[in-house]
Tab-separated table of N, CA, C and O in Angstrom:
chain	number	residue	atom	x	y	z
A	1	UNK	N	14.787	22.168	-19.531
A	1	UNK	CA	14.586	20.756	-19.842
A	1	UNK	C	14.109	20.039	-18.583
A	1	UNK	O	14.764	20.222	-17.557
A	2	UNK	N	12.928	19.159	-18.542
A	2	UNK	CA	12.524	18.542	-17.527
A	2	UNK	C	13.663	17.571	-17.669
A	2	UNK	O	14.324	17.323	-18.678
A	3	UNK	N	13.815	16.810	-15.820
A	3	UNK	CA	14.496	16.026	-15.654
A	3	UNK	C	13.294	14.901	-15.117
A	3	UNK	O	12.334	15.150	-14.387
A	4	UNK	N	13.726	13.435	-15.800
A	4	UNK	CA	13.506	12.843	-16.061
A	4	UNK	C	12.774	11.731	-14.468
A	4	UNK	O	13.633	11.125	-13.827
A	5	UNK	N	11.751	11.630	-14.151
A	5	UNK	CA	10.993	10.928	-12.670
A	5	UNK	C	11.889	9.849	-11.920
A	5	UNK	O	11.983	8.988	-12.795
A	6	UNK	N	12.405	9.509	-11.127
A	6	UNK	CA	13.050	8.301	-10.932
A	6	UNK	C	11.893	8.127	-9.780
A	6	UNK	O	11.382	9.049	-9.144
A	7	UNK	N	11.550	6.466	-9.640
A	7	UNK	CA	10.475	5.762	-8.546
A	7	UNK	C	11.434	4.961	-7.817
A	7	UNK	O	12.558	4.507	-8.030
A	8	UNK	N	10.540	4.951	-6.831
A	8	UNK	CA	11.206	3.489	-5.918
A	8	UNK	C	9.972	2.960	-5.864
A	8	UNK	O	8.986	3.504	-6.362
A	9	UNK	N	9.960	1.746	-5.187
A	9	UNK	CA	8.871	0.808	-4.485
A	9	UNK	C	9.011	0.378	-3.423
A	9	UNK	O	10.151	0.265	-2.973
A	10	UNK	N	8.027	0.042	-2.765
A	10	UNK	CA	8.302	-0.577	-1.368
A	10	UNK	C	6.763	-1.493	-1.373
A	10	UNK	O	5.732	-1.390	-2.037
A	11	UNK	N	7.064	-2.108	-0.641
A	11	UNK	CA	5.835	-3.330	-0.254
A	11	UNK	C	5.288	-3.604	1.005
A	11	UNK	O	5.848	-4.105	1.980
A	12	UNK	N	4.289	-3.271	0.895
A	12	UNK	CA	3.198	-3.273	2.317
A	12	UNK	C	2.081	-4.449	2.603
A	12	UNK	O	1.487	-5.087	1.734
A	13	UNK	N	1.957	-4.564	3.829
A	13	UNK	CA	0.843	-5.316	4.029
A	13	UNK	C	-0.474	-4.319	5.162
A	13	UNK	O	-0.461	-4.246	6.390
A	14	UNK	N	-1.219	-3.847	4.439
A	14	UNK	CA	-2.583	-2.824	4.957
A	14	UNK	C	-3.881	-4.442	5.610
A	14	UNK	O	-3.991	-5.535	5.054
A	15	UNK	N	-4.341	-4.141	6.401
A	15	UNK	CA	-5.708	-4.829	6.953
A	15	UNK	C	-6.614	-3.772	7.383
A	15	UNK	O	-6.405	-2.559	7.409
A	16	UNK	N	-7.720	-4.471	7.740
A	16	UNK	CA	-9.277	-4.095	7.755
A	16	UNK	C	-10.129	-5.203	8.355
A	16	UNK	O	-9.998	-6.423	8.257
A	17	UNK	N	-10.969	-4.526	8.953
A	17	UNK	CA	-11.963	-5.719	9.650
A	17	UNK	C	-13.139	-5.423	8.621
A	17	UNK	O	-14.205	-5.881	9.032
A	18	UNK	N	-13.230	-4.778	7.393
A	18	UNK	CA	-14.107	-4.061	7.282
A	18	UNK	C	-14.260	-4.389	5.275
A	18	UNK	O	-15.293	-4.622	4.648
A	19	UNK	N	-13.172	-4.306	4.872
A	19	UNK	CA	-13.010	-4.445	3.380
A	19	UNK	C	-11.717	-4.514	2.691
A	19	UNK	O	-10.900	-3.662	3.041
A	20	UNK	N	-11.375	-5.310	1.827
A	20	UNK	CA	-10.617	-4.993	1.098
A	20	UNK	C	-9.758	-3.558	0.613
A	20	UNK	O	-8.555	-3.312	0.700
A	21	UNK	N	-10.910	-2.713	0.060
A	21	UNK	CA	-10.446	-1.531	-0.047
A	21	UNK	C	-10.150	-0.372	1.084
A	21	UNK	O	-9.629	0.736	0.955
A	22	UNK	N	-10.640	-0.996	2.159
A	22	UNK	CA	-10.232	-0.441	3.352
A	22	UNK	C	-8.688	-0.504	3.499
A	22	UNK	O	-7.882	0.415	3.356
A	23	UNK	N	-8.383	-2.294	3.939
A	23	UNK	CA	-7.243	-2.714	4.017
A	23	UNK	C	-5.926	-1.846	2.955
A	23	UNK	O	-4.950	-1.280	3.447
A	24	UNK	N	-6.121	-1.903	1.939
A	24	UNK	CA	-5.603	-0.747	1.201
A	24	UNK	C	-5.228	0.607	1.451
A	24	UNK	O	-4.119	1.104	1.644
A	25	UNK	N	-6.446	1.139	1.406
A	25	UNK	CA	-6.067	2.664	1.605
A	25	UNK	C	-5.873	2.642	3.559
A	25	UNK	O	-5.802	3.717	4.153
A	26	UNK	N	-5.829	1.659	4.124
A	26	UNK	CA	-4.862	2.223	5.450
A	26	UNK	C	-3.887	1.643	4.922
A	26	UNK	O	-3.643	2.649	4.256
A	27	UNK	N	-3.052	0.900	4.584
A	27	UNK	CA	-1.726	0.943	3.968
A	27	UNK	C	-1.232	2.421	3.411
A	27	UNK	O	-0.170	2.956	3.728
A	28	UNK	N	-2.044	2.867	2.680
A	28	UNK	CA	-1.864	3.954	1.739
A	28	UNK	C	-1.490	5.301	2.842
A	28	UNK	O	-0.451	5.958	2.905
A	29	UNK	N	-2.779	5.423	3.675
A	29	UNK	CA	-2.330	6.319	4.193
A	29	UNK	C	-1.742	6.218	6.020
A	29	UNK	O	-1.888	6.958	6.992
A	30	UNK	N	-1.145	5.089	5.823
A	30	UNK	CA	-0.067	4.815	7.121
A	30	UNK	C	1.708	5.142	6.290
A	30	UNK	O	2.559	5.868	6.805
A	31	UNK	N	1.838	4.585	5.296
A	31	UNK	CA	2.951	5.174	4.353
A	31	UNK	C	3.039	6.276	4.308
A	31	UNK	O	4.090	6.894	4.473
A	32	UNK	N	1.526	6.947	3.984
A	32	UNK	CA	1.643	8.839	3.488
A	32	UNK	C	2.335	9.360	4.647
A	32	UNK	O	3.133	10.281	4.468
A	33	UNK	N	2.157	8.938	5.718
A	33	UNK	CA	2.795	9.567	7.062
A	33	UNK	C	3.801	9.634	7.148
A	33	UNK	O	4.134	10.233	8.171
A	34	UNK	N	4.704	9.253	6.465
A	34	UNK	CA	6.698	8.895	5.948
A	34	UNK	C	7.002	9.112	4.818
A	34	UNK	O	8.194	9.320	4.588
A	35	UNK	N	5.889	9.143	3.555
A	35	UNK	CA	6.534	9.029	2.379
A	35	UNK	C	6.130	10.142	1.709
A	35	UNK	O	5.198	10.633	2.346
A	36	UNK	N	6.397	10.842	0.645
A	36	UNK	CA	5.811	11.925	-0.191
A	36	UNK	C	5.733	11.362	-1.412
A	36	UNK	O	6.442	10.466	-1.871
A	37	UNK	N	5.058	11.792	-1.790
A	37	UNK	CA	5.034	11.731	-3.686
A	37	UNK	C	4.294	10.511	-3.923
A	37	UNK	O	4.550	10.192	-5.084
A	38	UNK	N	3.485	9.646	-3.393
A	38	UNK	CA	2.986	8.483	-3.881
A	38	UNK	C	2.036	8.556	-4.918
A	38	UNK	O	1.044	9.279	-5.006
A	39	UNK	N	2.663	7.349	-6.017
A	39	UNK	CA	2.137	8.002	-7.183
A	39	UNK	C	0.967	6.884	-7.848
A	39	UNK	O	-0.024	7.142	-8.531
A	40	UNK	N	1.503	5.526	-7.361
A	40	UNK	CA	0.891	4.414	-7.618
A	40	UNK	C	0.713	2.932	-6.627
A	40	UNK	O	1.488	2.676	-5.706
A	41	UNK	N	-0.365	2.110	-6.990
A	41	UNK	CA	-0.479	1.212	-5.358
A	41	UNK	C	-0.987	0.126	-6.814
A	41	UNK	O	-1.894	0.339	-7.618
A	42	UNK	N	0.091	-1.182	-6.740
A	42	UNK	CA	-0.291	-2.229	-7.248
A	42	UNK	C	-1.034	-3.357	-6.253
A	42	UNK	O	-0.159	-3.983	-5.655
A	43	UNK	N	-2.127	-3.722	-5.962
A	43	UNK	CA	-2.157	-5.243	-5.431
A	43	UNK	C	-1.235	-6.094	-6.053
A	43	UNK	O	-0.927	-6.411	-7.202
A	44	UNK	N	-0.797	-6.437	-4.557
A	44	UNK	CA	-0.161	-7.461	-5.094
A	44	UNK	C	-0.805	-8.989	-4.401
A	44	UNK	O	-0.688	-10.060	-4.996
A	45	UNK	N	-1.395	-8.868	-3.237
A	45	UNK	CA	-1.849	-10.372	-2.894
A	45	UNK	C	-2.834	-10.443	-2.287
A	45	UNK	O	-2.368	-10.626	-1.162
A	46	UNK	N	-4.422	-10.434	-2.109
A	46	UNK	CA	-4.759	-10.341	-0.915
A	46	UNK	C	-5.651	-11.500	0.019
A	46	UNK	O	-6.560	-12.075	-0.578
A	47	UNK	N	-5.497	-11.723	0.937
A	47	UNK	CA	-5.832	-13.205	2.148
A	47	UNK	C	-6.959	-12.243	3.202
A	47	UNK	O	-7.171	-11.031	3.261
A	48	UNK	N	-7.436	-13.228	3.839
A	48	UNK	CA	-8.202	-12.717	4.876
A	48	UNK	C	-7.786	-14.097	5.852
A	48	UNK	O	-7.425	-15.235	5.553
A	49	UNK	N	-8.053	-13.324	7.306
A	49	UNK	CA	-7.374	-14.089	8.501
A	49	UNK	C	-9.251	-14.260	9.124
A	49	UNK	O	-10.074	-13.372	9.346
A	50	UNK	N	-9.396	-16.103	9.270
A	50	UNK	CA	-10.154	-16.460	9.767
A	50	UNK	C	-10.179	-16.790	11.378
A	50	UNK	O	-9.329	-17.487	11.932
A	51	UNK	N	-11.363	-16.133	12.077
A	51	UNK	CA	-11.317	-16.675	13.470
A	51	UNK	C	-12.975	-17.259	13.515
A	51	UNK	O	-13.907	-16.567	13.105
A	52	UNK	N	-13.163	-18.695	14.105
A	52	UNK	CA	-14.168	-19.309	14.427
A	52	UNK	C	-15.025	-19.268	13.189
A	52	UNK	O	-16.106	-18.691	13.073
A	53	UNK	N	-14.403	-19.942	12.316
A	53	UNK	CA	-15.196	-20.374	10.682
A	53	UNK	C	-15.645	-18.842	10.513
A	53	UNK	O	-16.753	-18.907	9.981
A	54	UNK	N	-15.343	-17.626	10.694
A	54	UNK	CA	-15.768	-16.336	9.614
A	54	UNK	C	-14.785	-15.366	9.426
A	54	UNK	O	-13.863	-15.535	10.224
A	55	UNK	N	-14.636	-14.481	8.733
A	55	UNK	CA	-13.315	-13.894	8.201
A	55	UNK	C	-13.359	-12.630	9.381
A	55	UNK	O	-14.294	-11.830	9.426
A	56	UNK	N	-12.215	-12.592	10.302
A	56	UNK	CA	-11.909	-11.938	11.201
A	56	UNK	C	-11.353	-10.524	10.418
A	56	UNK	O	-11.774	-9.470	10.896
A	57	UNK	N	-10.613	-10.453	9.476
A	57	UNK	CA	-9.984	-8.926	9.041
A	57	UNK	C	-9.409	-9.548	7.637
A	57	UNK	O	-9.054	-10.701	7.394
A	58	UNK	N	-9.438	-8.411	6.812
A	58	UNK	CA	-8.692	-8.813	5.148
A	58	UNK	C	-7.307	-8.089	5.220
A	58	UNK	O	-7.264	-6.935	5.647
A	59	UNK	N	-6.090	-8.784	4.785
A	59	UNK	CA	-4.993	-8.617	4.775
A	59	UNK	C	-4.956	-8.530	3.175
A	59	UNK	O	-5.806	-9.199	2.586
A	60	UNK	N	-4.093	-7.803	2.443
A	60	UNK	CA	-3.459	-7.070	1.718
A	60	UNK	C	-2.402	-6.513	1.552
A	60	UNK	O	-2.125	-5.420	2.047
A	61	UNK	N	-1.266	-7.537	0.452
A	61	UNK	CA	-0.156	-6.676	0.020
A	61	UNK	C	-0.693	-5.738	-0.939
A	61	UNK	O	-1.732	-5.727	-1.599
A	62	UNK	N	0.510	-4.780	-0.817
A	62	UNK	CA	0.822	-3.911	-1.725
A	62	UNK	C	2.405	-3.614	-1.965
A	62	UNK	O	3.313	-3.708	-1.138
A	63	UNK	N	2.490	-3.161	-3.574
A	63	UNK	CA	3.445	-2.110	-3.630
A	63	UNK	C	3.027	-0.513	-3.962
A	63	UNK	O	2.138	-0.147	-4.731
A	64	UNK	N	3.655	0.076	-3.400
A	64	UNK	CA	3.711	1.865	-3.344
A	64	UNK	C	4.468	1.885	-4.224
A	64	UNK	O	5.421	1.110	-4.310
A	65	UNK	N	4.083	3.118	-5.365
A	65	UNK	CA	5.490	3.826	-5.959
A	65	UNK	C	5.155	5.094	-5.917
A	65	UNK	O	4.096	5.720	-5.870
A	66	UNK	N	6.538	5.404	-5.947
A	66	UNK	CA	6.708	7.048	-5.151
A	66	UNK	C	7.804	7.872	-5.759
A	66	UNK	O	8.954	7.569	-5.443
A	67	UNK	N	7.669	8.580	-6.346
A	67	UNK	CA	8.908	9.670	-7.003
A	67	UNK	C	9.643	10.078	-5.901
A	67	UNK	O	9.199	10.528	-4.844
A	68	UNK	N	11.287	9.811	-6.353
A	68	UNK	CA	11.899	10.566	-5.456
A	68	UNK	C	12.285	12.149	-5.348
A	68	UNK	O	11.585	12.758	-6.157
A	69	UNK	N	13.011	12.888	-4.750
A	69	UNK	CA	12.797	14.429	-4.875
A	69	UNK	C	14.121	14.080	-5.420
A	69	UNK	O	14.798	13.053	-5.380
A	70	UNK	N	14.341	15.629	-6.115
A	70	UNK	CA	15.576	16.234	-6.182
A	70	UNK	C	16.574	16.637	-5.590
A	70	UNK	O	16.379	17.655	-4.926
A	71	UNK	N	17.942	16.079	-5.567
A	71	UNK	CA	18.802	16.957	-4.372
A	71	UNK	C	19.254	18.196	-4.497
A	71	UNK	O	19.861	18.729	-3.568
């Protein structure tokens, strides 16, 4: 009988000088470096930080979800 997935979440903020989806997947894979099993990445907010009237880097929350292991 399979046993049944349990997730957690956690919430990140990833940037980029470069893109949105940048900002993201370095979130994604600055987590992978600590976390295993990541299974899903919701946006949850994303801003960009202005310097001298043009957008200096895009900031981006996220949540991670991640299966936990078995003990």
């Amino acid at each position: 009988m399979d046993i049944p997935h349990v997730y957690k979440k956690i919430e990140l903020v990833g940037s980029s000088q470069t893109s949105i989806e940048d900002a993201v997947n370095n979130a994604v894979e600055r987590a992978a470096a600590t976390i295993r099993h990541i299974r899903w990445v919701e946006v949850i907010e994303t801003r960009c930080h202005v310097e001298e009237n043009r957008i200096a880097y895009w900031q981006v929350t996220v949540r991670l979800g991640f299966t936990l292991e078995d003990e």
